[in-house]
Amino acid sequence: MPAFRFPSSLRPLCVAASLLLVAASARAQPTTTAGPARPADALSPGFHKQRRELLRQALPPGSVAVLFAAPVRNRANDVDYLYHQNPDFYYLTGYEEPDAVLVLFQAPQTLSGQPGVTEALFVQPRDARREQWTGRRLGTEGARQQLQLQFAADNQAFAKAGIRWADFSNVLFLDLPTDVRDNPSDPADLYDLLATFRRQAAVPADFNPRQEALYQTMQQQGVTSADRTRQMLENRIRQRPSVAQDAYVQRYLKASTDAERQQALATRPALRFNATILDGALNELRAVKTPEELVLLRRAVRISAVGQQEVMKAAQTGLGERELQGIHEFVYRRYGAEFEGYPSIVGAGANGCILHYETNNKPQVGNDLVLMDCGAEYRGYSADVTRTIPPSGRFSPAQRQIYELVLAAQEAGFAVCRPGATFQAPDQAARNVVAEGLLKLGIIAKAEEARRYFPHGTSHYLGLDVHDRGGYGPLAAGNVITVEPGIYIPEGSPCDQKWWNIGVRIEDDLLITPTGYENLSGEAPRTVADVEALMARPSALDAFKLPQL
């Protein structure tokens, strides 16, 4: 952005004058090509169109689905965070700009006089003045041509499109954001689009998507897993006491037999508005990656694995956590990754025992193990790869024992990854190994104490979100999941002090294949021997010296 700023006393006058000049220039010059050039390996418009059609076919008869672009997030004062699209919205459209809404009709509709419309995208309009400051926009024509939308219009047309919301038996949407800023100078920003939808569709002011999701869970498991459902409800009530006042929940909790529970579940309030159907359909679609998606996901993972390799070669006891983070992220940028999939975690010693440590500000890592949980985001798809290394290049005996226990747990998790296995199978396999190993080392006295040192799950889906969508049912070919056991022994733990401040996590990204799995991140060394061997090799950064400041 421009570095120069006018003095505050002159800024309003100068800005006003500059805007007049820009507006005049915009009127005098032809409009530039719509939108920035899309990367050659970006998802194709055909991919997004197919995803929209598959989702539309999953909608209930007579329904409409509405999805909104992600909000712009403010960092401080007049500086916003770099915009990142809502992954669901990107998955269905490929559109990467804010202030937009997608509407999918289960049955064709007439929209603004155009018959047979099944999909409509409303986008921010072209604006030469704004584009000079913040970059080119696709606009309506760009959305039609580049994204191949059947119907596209400026977002200001959303309020006048003539969508007959009252005619639909179900109005489906995801949890609507409530913390969106209103830009008074923009009559169709996200704030206004949400307000238009709520008003025209008559969404009740007290509609609660979390309550709807709770009802859905009760119906899915309320009779076959009564004890589990009761425990879930009691946990929710502890978290939010108001749940106890819900009449539907009360009726279920008062039921004492399966017949009574079935009768209670049948009294679920009938609502036209639903925030769970769309959520479930997207979980099912996004959990199985297409070949086109896998090309991008493989690249994101390989970039991340190379990042781990380069840091292993460059690591030294005198480097800081942030310097190691910088090497990872330089590698990402060098290979064309646009973002990190999540804030990089680089924690040495005690910091490695903090599961989502993101500060990364220890000035020197010393001889402590360094846990590095980092992942590149490439064309929207995120990797998630963790390695734990000794900056000195050699594991101490205690560090090695914990590391090899985590590695054995990960191998056990790998072994059960195949189509048809439960999603929890890798977790259970890894936990069994960790519990047995901690008992042998004398760190715990009873197997159930292992959760103190292994407090998180072993797997999650991976894709457009680092914790991606999926139903967490049986594994299926095309799923991409992590397998990431860990052991974390913070200072003060009830065990021998030699184990204190050892934190180890090893995480790989697995594609479930028809016959088993493929480790997409296997290029990053995992065994003690391989890690130490790579750390003994020279780094391209060894000769990189900056001047003293």
mmCIF file with all atom_site columns, C-alpha atoms in Angstrom, residues 135-335:
data_model
loop_
_atom_site.group_PDB
_atom_site.id
_atom_site.type_symbol
_atom_site.label_atom_id
_atom_site.label_alt_id
_atom_site.label_comp_id
_atom_site.label_asym_id
_atom_site.label_entity_id
_atom_site.label_seq_id
_atom_site.pdbx_PDB_ins_code
_atom_site.Cartn_x
_atom_site.Cartn_y
_atom_site.Cartn_z
_atom_site.occupancy
_atom_site.B_iso_or_equiv
_atom_site.pdbx_formal_charge
_atom_site.auth_seq_id
_atom_site.auth_comp_id
_atom_site.auth_asym_id
_atom_site.auth_atom_id
_atom_site.pdbx_PDB_model_num
ATOM 1   C CA . GLY A 1 135 ? -7.219  -4.538  -7.159  1.00 0.00 ? 135 GLY A CA 1
ATOM 2   C CA . ARG A 1 136 ? -9.344  -5.626  -10.088 1.00 0.00 ? 136 ARG A CA 1
ATOM 3   C CA . ARG A 1 137 ? -12.761 -7.175  -9.580  1.00 0.00 ? 137 ARG A CA 1
ATOM 4   C CA . LEU A 1 138 ? -14.502 -9.841  -11.607 1.00 0.00 ? 138 LEU A CA 1
ATOM 5   C CA . GLY A 1 139 ? -17.853 -8.100  -11.704 1.00 0.00 ? 139 GLY A CA 1
ATOM 6   C CA . THR A 1 140 ? -20.964 -9.582  -13.266 1.00 0.00 ? 140 THR A CA 1
ATOM 7   C CA . GLU A 1 141 ? -19.494 -10.377 -16.676 1.00 0.00 ? 141 GLU A CA 1
ATOM 8   C CA . GLY A 1 142 ? -16.359 -11.862 -15.155 1.00 0.00 ? 142 GLY A CA 1
ATOM 9   C CA . ALA A 1 143 ? -18.456 -14.122 -12.938 1.00 0.00 ? 143 ALA A CA 1
ATOM 10  C CA . ARG A 1 144 ? -20.415 -15.327 -15.956 1.00 0.00 ? 144 ARG A CA 1
ATOM 11  C CA . GLN A 1 145 ? -17.416 -15.820 -18.218 1.00 0.00 ? 145 GLN A CA 1
ATOM 12  C CA . GLN A 1 146 ? -14.596 -16.915 -15.899 1.00 0.00 ? 146 GLN A CA 1
ATOM 13  C CA . LEU A 1 147 ? -16.666 -18.793 -13.323 1.00 0.00 ? 147 LEU A CA 1
ATOM 14  C CA . GLN A 1 148 ? -19.377 -19.964 -15.743 1.00 0.00 ? 148 GLN A CA 1
ATOM 15  C CA . LEU A 1 149 ? -22.294 -19.043 -13.502 1.00 0.00 ? 149 LEU A CA 1
ATOM 16  C CA . GLN A 1 150 ? -25.701 -19.508 -15.087 1.00 0.00 ? 150 GLN A CA 1
ATOM 17  C CA . PHE A 1 151 ? -26.993 -16.257 -13.559 1.00 0.00 ? 151 PHE A CA 1
ATOM 18  C CA . ALA A 1 152 ? -24.770 -13.473 -12.208 1.00 0.00 ? 152 ALA A CA 1
ATOM 19  C CA . ALA A 1 153 ? -25.662 -9.957  -11.113 1.00 0.00 ? 153 ALA A CA 1
ATOM 20  C CA . ASP A 1 154 ? -24.284 -7.107  -9.035  1.00 0.00 ? 154 ASP A CA 1
ATOM 21  C CA . ASN A 1 155 ? -24.835 -7.561  -5.324  1.00 0.00 ? 155 ASN A CA 1
ATOM 22  C CA . GLN A 1 156 ? -27.033 -4.456  -5.313  1.00 0.00 ? 156 GLN A CA 1
ATOM 23  C CA . ALA A 1 157 ? -29.493 -6.467  -7.415  1.00 0.00 ? 157 ALA A CA 1
ATOM 24  C CA . PHE A 1 158 ? -29.916 -9.104  -4.688  1.00 0.00 ? 158 PHE A CA 1
ATOM 25  C CA . ALA A 1 159 ? -32.597 -7.079  -2.927  1.00 0.00 ? 159 ALA A CA 1
ATOM 26  C CA . LYS A 1 160 ? -34.521 -6.592  -6.198  1.00 0.00 ? 160 LYS A CA 1
ATOM 27  C CA . ALA A 1 161 ? -34.044 -10.037 -7.763  1.00 0.00 ? 161 ALA A CA 1
ATOM 28  C CA . GLY A 1 162 ? -37.599 -11.107 -6.978  1.00 0.00 ? 162 GLY A CA 1
ATOM 29  C CA . ILE A 1 163 ? -36.726 -14.333 -5.147  1.00 0.00 ? 163 ILE A CA 1
ATOM 30  C CA . ARG A 1 164 ? -40.030 -15.644 -3.775  1.00 0.00 ? 164 ARG A CA 1
ATOM 31  C CA . TRP A 1 165 ? -38.719 -16.871 -0.434  1.00 0.00 ? 165 TRP A CA 1
ATOM 32  C CA . ALA A 1 166 ? -42.171 -17.685 0.914   1.00 0.00 ? 166 ALA A CA 1
ATOM 33  C CA . ASP A 1 167 ? -42.695 -20.256 -1.858  1.00 0.00 ? 167 ASP A CA 1
ATOM 34  C CA . PHE A 1 168 ? -39.921 -22.577 -0.656  1.00 0.00 ? 168 PHE A CA 1
ATOM 35  C CA . SER A 1 169 ? -40.662 -25.432 1.718   1.00 0.00 ? 169 SER A CA 1
ATOM 36  C CA . ASN A 1 170 ? -37.146 -25.201 3.169   1.00 0.00 ? 170 ASN A CA 1
ATOM 37  C CA . VAL A 1 171 ? -34.746 -22.261 3.338   1.00 0.00 ? 171 VAL A CA 1
ATOM 38  C CA . LEU A 1 172 ? -31.282 -23.691 3.938   1.00 0.00 ? 172 LEU A CA 1
ATOM 39  C CA . PHE A 1 173 ? -28.206 -21.797 5.038   1.00 0.00 ? 173 PHE A CA 1
ATOM 40  C CA . LEU A 1 174 ? -25.135 -22.136 7.220   1.00 0.00 ? 174 LEU A CA 1
ATOM 41  C CA . ASP A 1 175 ? -24.578 -20.312 10.494  1.00 0.00 ? 175 ASP A CA 1
ATOM 42  C CA . LEU A 1 176 ? -24.851 -16.622 9.583   1.00 0.00 ? 176 LEU A CA 1
ATOM 43  C CA . PRO A 1 177 ? -22.066 -14.330 10.811  1.00 0.00 ? 177 PRO A CA 1
ATOM 44  C CA . THR A 1 178 ? -23.250 -11.774 13.353  1.00 0.00 ? 178 THR A CA 1
ATOM 45  C CA . ASP A 1 179 ? -20.045 -9.743  13.808  1.00 0.00 ? 179 ASP A CA 1
ATOM 46  C CA . VAL A 1 180 ? -19.995 -8.004  10.426  1.00 0.00 ? 180 VAL A CA 1
ATOM 47  C CA . ARG A 1 181 ? -19.170 -4.321  10.069  1.00 0.00 ? 181 ARG A CA 1
ATOM 48  C CA . ASP A 1 182 ? -21.477 -2.052  8.097   1.00 0.00 ? 182 ASP A CA 1
ATOM 49  C CA . ASN A 1 183 ? -19.797 0.158   5.532   1.00 0.00 ? 183 ASN A CA 1
ATOM 50  C CA . PRO A 1 184 ? -22.200 3.109   5.221   1.00 0.00 ? 184 PRO A CA 1
ATOM 51  C CA . SER A 1 185 ? -20.809 4.000   1.791   1.00 0.00 ? 185 SER A CA 1
ATOM 52  C CA . ASP A 1 186 ? -21.585 0.554   0.352   1.00 0.00 ? 186 ASP A CA 1
ATOM 53  C CA . PRO A 1 187 ? -25.314 -0.232  0.008   1.00 0.00 ? 187 PRO A CA 1
ATOM 54  C CA . ALA A 1 188 ? -24.709 -3.925  -0.683  1.00 0.00 ? 188 ALA A CA 1
ATOM 55  C CA . ASP A 1 189 ? -21.808 -5.021  1.485   1.00 0.00 ? 189 ASP A CA 1
ATOM 56  C CA . LEU A 1 190 ? -22.075 -8.263  3.454   1.00 0.00 ? 190 LEU A CA 1
ATOM 57  C CA . TYR A 1 191 ? -23.878 -6.487  6.297   1.00 0.00 ? 191 TYR A CA 1
ATOM 58  C CA . ASP A 1 192 ? -26.599 -5.351  3.889   1.00 0.00 ? 192 ASP A CA 1
ATOM 59  C CA . LEU A 1 193 ? -26.773 -8.680  2.047   1.00 0.00 ? 193 LEU A CA 1
ATOM 60  C CA . LEU A 1 194 ? -27.373 -10.500 5.338   1.00 0.00 ? 194 LEU A CA 1
ATOM 61  C CA . ALA A 1 195 ? -29.970 -7.946  6.411   1.00 0.00 ? 195 ALA A CA 1
ATOM 62  C CA . THR A 1 196 ? -31.760 -8.268  3.055   1.00 0.00 ? 196 THR A CA 1
ATOM 63  C CA . PHE A 1 197 ? -31.858 -12.049 3.340   1.00 0.00 ? 197 PHE A CA 1
ATOM 64  C CA . ARG A 1 198 ? -33.137 -12.015 6.919   1.00 0.00 ? 198 ARG A CA 1
ATOM 65  C CA . ARG A 1 199 ? -35.827 -9.475  6.053   1.00 0.00 ? 199 ARG A CA 1
ATOM 66  C CA . GLN A 1 200 ? -37.044 -10.891 2.735   1.00 0.00 ? 200 GLN A CA 1
ATOM 67  C CA . ALA A 1 201 ? -36.920 -14.546 3.830   1.00 0.00 ? 201 ALA A CA 1
ATOM 68  C CA . ALA A 1 202 ? -38.476 -13.626 7.200   1.00 0.00 ? 202 ALA A CA 1
ATOM 69  C CA . VAL A 1 203 ? -35.836 -15.517 9.197   1.00 0.00 ? 203 VAL A CA 1
ATOM 70  C CA . PRO A 1 204 ? -37.009 -15.409 12.831  1.00 0.00 ? 204 PRO A CA 1
ATOM 71  C CA . ALA A 1 205 ? -34.937 -13.069 14.968  1.00 0.00 ? 205 ALA A CA 1
ATOM 72  C CA . ASP A 1 206 ? -34.535 -15.805 17.570  1.00 0.00 ? 206 ASP A CA 1
ATOM 73  C CA . PHE A 1 207 ? -33.507 -18.539 15.105  1.00 0.00 ? 207 PHE A CA 1
ATOM 74  C CA . ASN A 1 208 ? -30.575 -20.396 16.662  1.00 0.00 ? 208 ASN A CA 1
ATOM 75  C CA . PRO A 1 209 ? -28.479 -22.622 14.361  1.00 0.00 ? 209 PRO A CA 1
ATOM 76  C CA . ARG A 1 210 ? -26.819 -24.293 17.360  1.00 0.00 ? 210 ARG A CA 1
ATOM 77  C CA . GLN A 1 211 ? -30.228 -25.300 18.649  1.00 0.00 ? 211 GLN A CA 1
ATOM 78  C CA . GLU A 1 212 ? -31.129 -26.702 15.224  1.00 0.00 ? 212 GLU A CA 1
ATOM 79  C CA . ALA A 1 213 ? -27.871 -28.701 15.170  1.00 0.00 ? 213 ALA A CA 1
ATOM 80  C CA . LEU A 1 214 ? -28.628 -30.035 18.645  1.00 0.00 ? 214 LEU A CA 1
ATOM 81  C CA . TYR A 1 215 ? -32.085 -31.191 17.518  1.00 0.00 ? 215 TYR A CA 1
ATOM 82  C CA . GLN A 1 216 ? -30.500 -32.901 14.512  1.00 0.00 ? 216 GLN A CA 1
ATOM 83  C CA . THR A 1 217 ? -28.023 -34.813 16.689  1.00 0.00 ? 217 THR A CA 1
ATOM 84  C CA . MET A 1 218 ? -30.821 -35.875 19.039  1.00 0.00 ? 218 MET A CA 1
ATOM 85  C CA . GLN A 1 219 ? -32.843 -37.252 16.139  1.00 0.00 ? 219 GLN A CA 1
ATOM 86  C CA . GLN A 1 220 ? -29.885 -39.112 14.641  1.00 0.00 ? 220 GLN A CA 1
ATOM 87  C CA . GLN A 1 221 ? -28.848 -40.962 17.801  1.00 0.00 ? 221 GLN A CA 1
ATOM 88  C CA . GLY A 1 222 ? -31.608 -40.318 20.330  1.00 0.00 ? 222 GLY A CA 1
ATOM 89  C CA . VAL A 1 223 ? -33.003 -43.880 20.541  1.00 0.00 ? 223 VAL A CA 1
ATOM 90  C CA . THR A 1 224 ? -30.150 -46.107 19.371  1.00 0.00 ? 224 THR A CA 1
ATOM 91  C CA . SER A 1 225 ? -27.630 -44.308 21.626  1.00 0.00 ? 225 SER A CA 1
ATOM 92  C CA . ALA A 1 226 ? -29.813 -43.009 24.449  1.00 0.00 ? 226 ALA A CA 1
ATOM 93  C CA . ASP A 1 227 ? -27.081 -42.939 27.101  1.00 0.00 ? 227 ASP A CA 1
ATOM 94  C CA . ARG A 1 228 ? -24.724 -41.101 24.777  1.00 0.00 ? 228 ARG A CA 1
ATOM 95  C CA . THR A 1 229 ? -27.411 -38.590 23.838  1.00 0.00 ? 229 THR A CA 1
ATOM 96  C CA . ARG A 1 230 ? -28.313 -37.947 27.471  1.00 0.00 ? 230 ARG A CA 1
ATOM 97  C CA . GLN A 1 231 ? -24.656 -37.367 28.335  1.00 0.00 ? 231 GLN A CA 1
ATOM 98  C CA . MET A 1 232 ? -24.285 -35.022 25.363  1.00 0.00 ? 232 MET A CA 1
ATOM 99  C CA . LEU A 1 233 ? -27.311 -33.012 26.489  1.00 0.00 ? 233 LEU A CA 1
ATOM 100 C CA . GLU A 1 234 ? -26.066 -32.814 30.064  1.00 0.00 ? 234 GLU A CA 1
ATOM 101 C CA . ASN A 1 235 ? -22.707 -31.532 28.809  1.00 0.00 ? 235 ASN A CA 1
ATOM 102 C CA . ARG A 1 236 ? -24.455 -28.898 26.698  1.00 0.00 ? 236 ARG A CA 1
ATOM 103 C CA . ILE A 1 237 ? -26.531 -27.811 29.672  1.00 0.00 ? 237 ILE A CA 1
ATOM 104 C CA . ARG A 1 238 ? -23.373 -27.363 31.755  1.00 0.00 ? 238 ARG A CA 1
ATOM 105 C CA . GLN A 1 239 ? -21.890 -25.238 28.978  1.00 0.00 ? 239 GLN A CA 1
ATOM 106 C CA . ARG A 1 240 ? -25.094 -23.299 28.300  1.00 0.00 ? 240 ARG A CA 1
ATOM 107 C CA . PRO A 1 241 ? -27.674 -23.573 31.118  1.00 0.00 ? 241 PRO A CA 1
ATOM 108 C CA . SER A 1 242 ? -30.370 -22.088 28.838  1.00 0.00 ? 242 SER A CA 1
ATOM 109 C CA . VAL A 1 243 ? -30.484 -25.416 26.951  1.00 0.00 ? 243 VAL A CA 1
ATOM 110 C CA . ALA A 1 244 ? -32.221 -26.933 29.973  1.00 0.00 ? 244 ALA A CA 1
ATOM 111 C CA . GLN A 1 245 ? -35.197 -24.640 29.363  1.00 0.00 ? 245 GLN A CA 1
ATOM 112 C CA . ASP A 1 246 ? -35.740 -25.897 25.817  1.00 0.00 ? 246 ASP A CA 1
ATOM 113 C CA . ALA A 1 247 ? -39.088 -27.763 25.708  1.00 0.00 ? 247 ALA A CA 1
ATOM 114 C CA . TYR A 1 248 ? -37.833 -30.320 23.150  1.00 0.00 ? 248 TYR A CA 1
ATOM 115 C CA . VAL A 1 249 ? -34.797 -31.142 25.282  1.00 0.00 ? 249 VAL A CA 1
ATOM 116 C CA . GLN A 1 250 ? -36.934 -31.339 28.412  1.00 0.00 ? 250 GLN A CA 1
ATOM 117 C CA . ARG A 1 251 ? -39.316 -33.850 26.829  1.00 0.00 ? 251 ARG A CA 1
ATOM 118 C CA . TYR A 1 252 ? -36.421 -36.078 25.796  1.00 0.00 ? 252 TYR A CA 1
ATOM 119 C CA . LEU A 1 253 ? -34.698 -35.990 29.198  1.00 0.00 ? 253 LEU A CA 1
ATOM 120 C CA . LYS A 1 254 ? -37.953 -36.881 30.969  1.00 0.00 ? 254 LYS A CA 1
ATOM 121 C CA . ALA A 1 255 ? -38.447 -39.969 28.773  1.00 0.00 ? 255 ALA A CA 1
ATOM 122 C CA . SER A 1 256 ? -37.424 -43.223 30.473  1.00 0.00 ? 256 SER A CA 1
ATOM 123 C CA . THR A 1 257 ? -38.107 -45.842 27.762  1.00 0.00 ? 257 THR A CA 1
ATOM 124 C CA . ASP A 1 258 ? -37.262 -46.143 24.077  1.00 0.00 ? 258 ASP A CA 1
ATOM 125 C CA . ALA A 1 259 ? -40.924 -45.715 23.199  1.00 0.00 ? 259 ALA A CA 1
ATOM 126 C CA . GLU A 1 260 ? -41.158 -42.512 25.224  1.00 0.00 ? 260 GLU A CA 1
ATOM 127 C CA . ARG A 1 261 ? -37.920 -41.245 23.697  1.00 0.00 ? 261 ARG A CA 1
ATOM 128 C CA . GLN A 1 262 ? -39.219 -41.970 20.201  1.00 0.00 ? 262 GLN A CA 1
ATOM 129 C CA . GLN A 1 263 ? -42.413 -40.111 21.012  1.00 0.00 ? 263 GLN A CA 1
ATOM 130 C CA . ALA A 1 264 ? -40.458 -37.160 22.398  1.00 0.00 ? 264 ALA A CA 1
ATOM 131 C CA . LEU A 1 265 ? -38.243 -36.986 19.306  1.00 0.00 ? 265 LEU A CA 1
ATOM 132 C CA . ALA A 1 266 ? -41.318 -36.957 17.051  1.00 0.00 ? 266 ALA A CA 1
ATOM 133 C CA . THR A 1 267 ? -42.366 -33.602 18.569  1.00 0.00 ? 267 THR A CA 1
ATOM 134 C CA . ARG A 1 268 ? -39.449 -31.727 17.018  1.00 0.00 ? 268 ARG A CA 1
ATOM 135 C CA . PRO A 1 269 ? -40.674 -28.274 15.966  1.00 0.00 ? 269 PRO A CA 1
ATOM 136 C CA . ALA A 1 270 ? -41.216 -28.019 12.220  1.00 0.00 ? 270 ALA A CA 1
ATOM 137 C CA . LEU A 1 271 ? -39.247 -25.088 10.813  1.00 0.00 ? 271 LEU A CA 1
ATOM 138 C CA . ARG A 1 272 ? -38.816 -23.939 7.233   1.00 0.00 ? 272 ARG A CA 1
ATOM 139 C CA . PHE A 1 273 ? -35.406 -22.598 8.176   1.00 0.00 ? 273 PHE A CA 1
ATOM 140 C CA . ASN A 1 274 ? -32.616 -25.108 8.547   1.00 0.00 ? 274 ASN A CA 1
ATOM 141 C CA . ALA A 1 275 ? -28.897 -24.749 9.229   1.00 0.00 ? 275 ALA A CA 1
ATOM 142 C CA . THR A 1 276 ? -28.016 -28.446 9.400   1.00 0.00 ? 276 THR A CA 1
ATOM 143 C CA . ILE A 1 277 ? -29.091 -29.964 6.048   1.00 0.00 ? 277 ILE A CA 1
ATOM 144 C CA . LEU A 1 278 ? -26.684 -27.828 4.044   1.00 0.00 ? 278 LEU A CA 1
ATOM 145 C CA . ASP A 1 279 ? -23.947 -28.461 6.585   1.00 0.00 ? 279 ASP A CA 1
ATOM 146 C CA . GLY A 1 280 ? -24.383 -32.232 6.293   1.00 0.00 ? 280 GLY A CA 1
ATOM 147 C CA . ALA A 1 281 ? -24.461 -32.194 2.495   1.00 0.00 ? 281 ALA A CA 1
ATOM 148 C CA . LEU A 1 282 ? -21.241 -30.169 2.332   1.00 0.00 ? 282 LEU A CA 1
ATOM 149 C CA . ASN A 1 283 ? -19.600 -32.523 4.839   1.00 0.00 ? 283 ASN A CA 1
ATOM 150 C CA . GLU A 1 284 ? -20.356 -35.449 2.543   1.00 0.00 ? 284 GLU A CA 1
ATOM 151 C CA . LEU A 1 285 ? -19.204 -33.680 -0.631  1.00 0.00 ? 285 LEU A CA 1
ATOM 152 C CA . ARG A 1 286 ? -15.981 -32.181 0.672   1.00 0.00 ? 286 ARG A CA 1
ATOM 153 C CA . ALA A 1 287 ? -14.817 -35.281 2.570   1.00 0.00 ? 287 ALA A CA 1
ATOM 154 C CA . VAL A 1 288 ? -14.015 -37.194 -0.636  1.00 0.00 ? 288 VAL A CA 1
ATOM 155 C CA . LYS A 1 289 ? -11.419 -35.400 -2.724  1.00 0.00 ? 289 LYS A CA 1
ATOM 156 C CA . THR A 1 290 ? -11.633 -35.423 -6.512  1.00 0.00 ? 290 THR A CA 1
ATOM 157 C CA . PRO A 1 291 ? -8.518  -36.026 -8.686  1.00 0.00 ? 291 PRO A CA 1
ATOM 158 C CA . GLU A 1 292 ? -8.437  -32.291 -9.440  1.00 0.00 ? 292 GLU A CA 1
ATOM 159 C CA . GLU A 1 293 ? -8.366  -31.452 -5.747  1.00 0.00 ? 293 GLU A CA 1
ATOM 160 C CA . LEU A 1 294 ? -5.707  -34.045 -5.018  1.00 0.00 ? 294 LEU A CA 1
ATOM 161 C CA . VAL A 1 295 ? -3.295  -32.419 -7.477  1.00 0.00 ? 295 VAL A CA 1
ATOM 162 C CA . LEU A 1 296 ? -3.399  -29.227 -5.401  1.00 0.00 ? 296 LEU A CA 1
ATOM 163 C CA . LEU A 1 297 ? -3.421  -30.963 -2.041  1.00 0.00 ? 297 LEU A CA 1
ATOM 164 C CA . ARG A 1 298 ? -0.421  -33.102 -2.993  1.00 0.00 ? 298 ARG A CA 1
ATOM 165 C CA . ARG A 1 299 ? 1.501   -29.973 -3.925  1.00 0.00 ? 299 ARG A CA 1
ATOM 166 C CA . ALA A 1 300 ? 0.621   -28.234 -0.659  1.00 0.00 ? 300 ALA A CA 1
ATOM 167 C CA . VAL A 1 301 ? 1.821   -31.273 1.290   1.00 0.00 ? 301 VAL A CA 1
ATOM 168 C CA . ARG A 1 302 ? 5.028   -31.698 -0.719  1.00 0.00 ? 302 ARG A CA 1
ATOM 169 C CA . ILE A 1 303 ? 5.882   -28.010 -0.264  1.00 0.00 ? 303 ILE A CA 1
ATOM 170 C CA . SER A 1 304 ? 5.385   -28.427 3.490   1.00 0.00 ? 304 SER A CA 1
ATOM 171 C CA . ALA A 1 305 ? 7.533   -31.575 3.563   1.00 0.00 ? 305 ALA A CA 1
ATOM 172 C CA . VAL A 1 306 ? 10.346  -29.740 1.771   1.00 0.00 ? 306 VAL A CA 1
ATOM 173 C CA . GLY A 1 307 ? 10.002  -26.956 4.330   1.00 0.00 ? 307 GLY A CA 1
ATOM 174 C CA . GLN A 1 308 ? 10.573  -29.487 7.113   1.00 0.00 ? 308 GLN A CA 1
ATOM 175 C CA . GLN A 1 309 ? 13.620  -30.853 5.289   1.00 0.00 ? 309 GLN A CA 1
ATOM 176 C CA . GLU A 1 310 ? 15.202  -27.438 4.816   1.00 0.00 ? 310 GLU A CA 1
ATOM 177 C CA . VAL A 1 311 ? 14.653  -26.482 8.451   1.00 0.00 ? 311 VAL A CA 1
ATOM 178 C CA . MET A 1 312 ? 16.227  -29.742 9.606   1.00 0.00 ? 312 MET A CA 1
ATOM 179 C CA . LYS A 1 313 ? 19.354  -28.867 7.621   1.00 0.00 ? 313 LYS A CA 1
ATOM 180 C CA . ALA A 1 314 ? 19.417  -25.243 8.807   1.00 0.00 ? 314 ALA A CA 1
ATOM 181 C CA . ALA A 1 315 ? 18.519  -25.746 12.490  1.00 0.00 ? 315 ALA A CA 1
ATOM 182 C CA . GLN A 1 316 ? 21.063  -24.662 15.105  1.00 0.00 ? 316 GLN A CA 1
ATOM 183 C CA . THR A 1 317 ? 20.891  -24.212 18.859  1.00 0.00 ? 317 THR A CA 1
ATOM 184 C CA . GLY A 1 318 ? 21.458  -20.464 18.490  1.00 0.00 ? 318 GLY A CA 1
ATOM 185 C CA . LEU A 1 319 ? 18.491  -19.864 16.200  1.00 0.00 ? 319 LEU A CA 1
ATOM 186 C CA . GLY A 1 320 ? 15.149  -18.599 17.484  1.00 0.00 ? 320 GLY A CA 1
ATOM 187 C CA . GLU A 1 321 ? 11.695  -20.066 17.014  1.00 0.00 ? 321 GLU A CA 1
ATOM 188 C CA . ARG A 1 322 ? 10.666  -17.244 14.691  1.00 0.00 ? 322 ARG A CA 1
ATOM 189 C CA . GLU A 1 323 ? 13.731  -17.750 12.503  1.00 0.00 ? 323 GLU A CA 1
ATOM 190 C CA . LEU A 1 324 ? 12.830  -21.409 12.046  1.00 0.00 ? 324 LEU A CA 1
ATOM 191 C CA . GLN A 1 325 ? 9.259   -20.380 11.272  1.00 0.00 ? 325 GLN A CA 1
ATOM 192 C CA . GLY A 1 326 ? 10.618  -17.957 8.667   1.00 0.00 ? 326 GLY A CA 1
ATOM 193 C CA . ILE A 1 327 ? 12.516  -20.723 6.874   1.00 0.00 ? 327 ILE A CA 1
ATOM 194 C CA . HIS A 1 328 ? 9.350   -22.818 6.605   1.00 0.00 ? 328 HIS A CA 1
ATOM 195 C CA . GLU A 1 329 ? 7.374   -19.906 5.235   1.00 0.00 ? 329 GLU A CA 1
ATOM 196 C CA . PHE A 1 330 ? 10.119  -18.801 2.824   1.00 0.00 ? 330 PHE A CA 1
ATOM 197 C CA . VAL A 1 331 ? 10.026  -22.283 1.291   1.00 0.00 ? 331 VAL A CA 1
ATOM 198 C CA . TYR A 1 332 ? 6.238   -22.002 0.953   1.00 0.00 ? 332 TYR A CA 1
ATOM 199 C CA . ARG A 1 333 ? 6.492   -18.709 -0.898  1.00 0.00 ? 333 ARG A CA 1
ATOM 200 C CA . ARG A 1 334 ? 9.353   -19.968 -3.064  1.00 0.00 ? 334 ARG A CA 1
ATOM 201 C CA . TYR A 1 335 ? 7.089   -22.743 -4.361  1.00 0.00 ? 335 TYR A CA 1
#
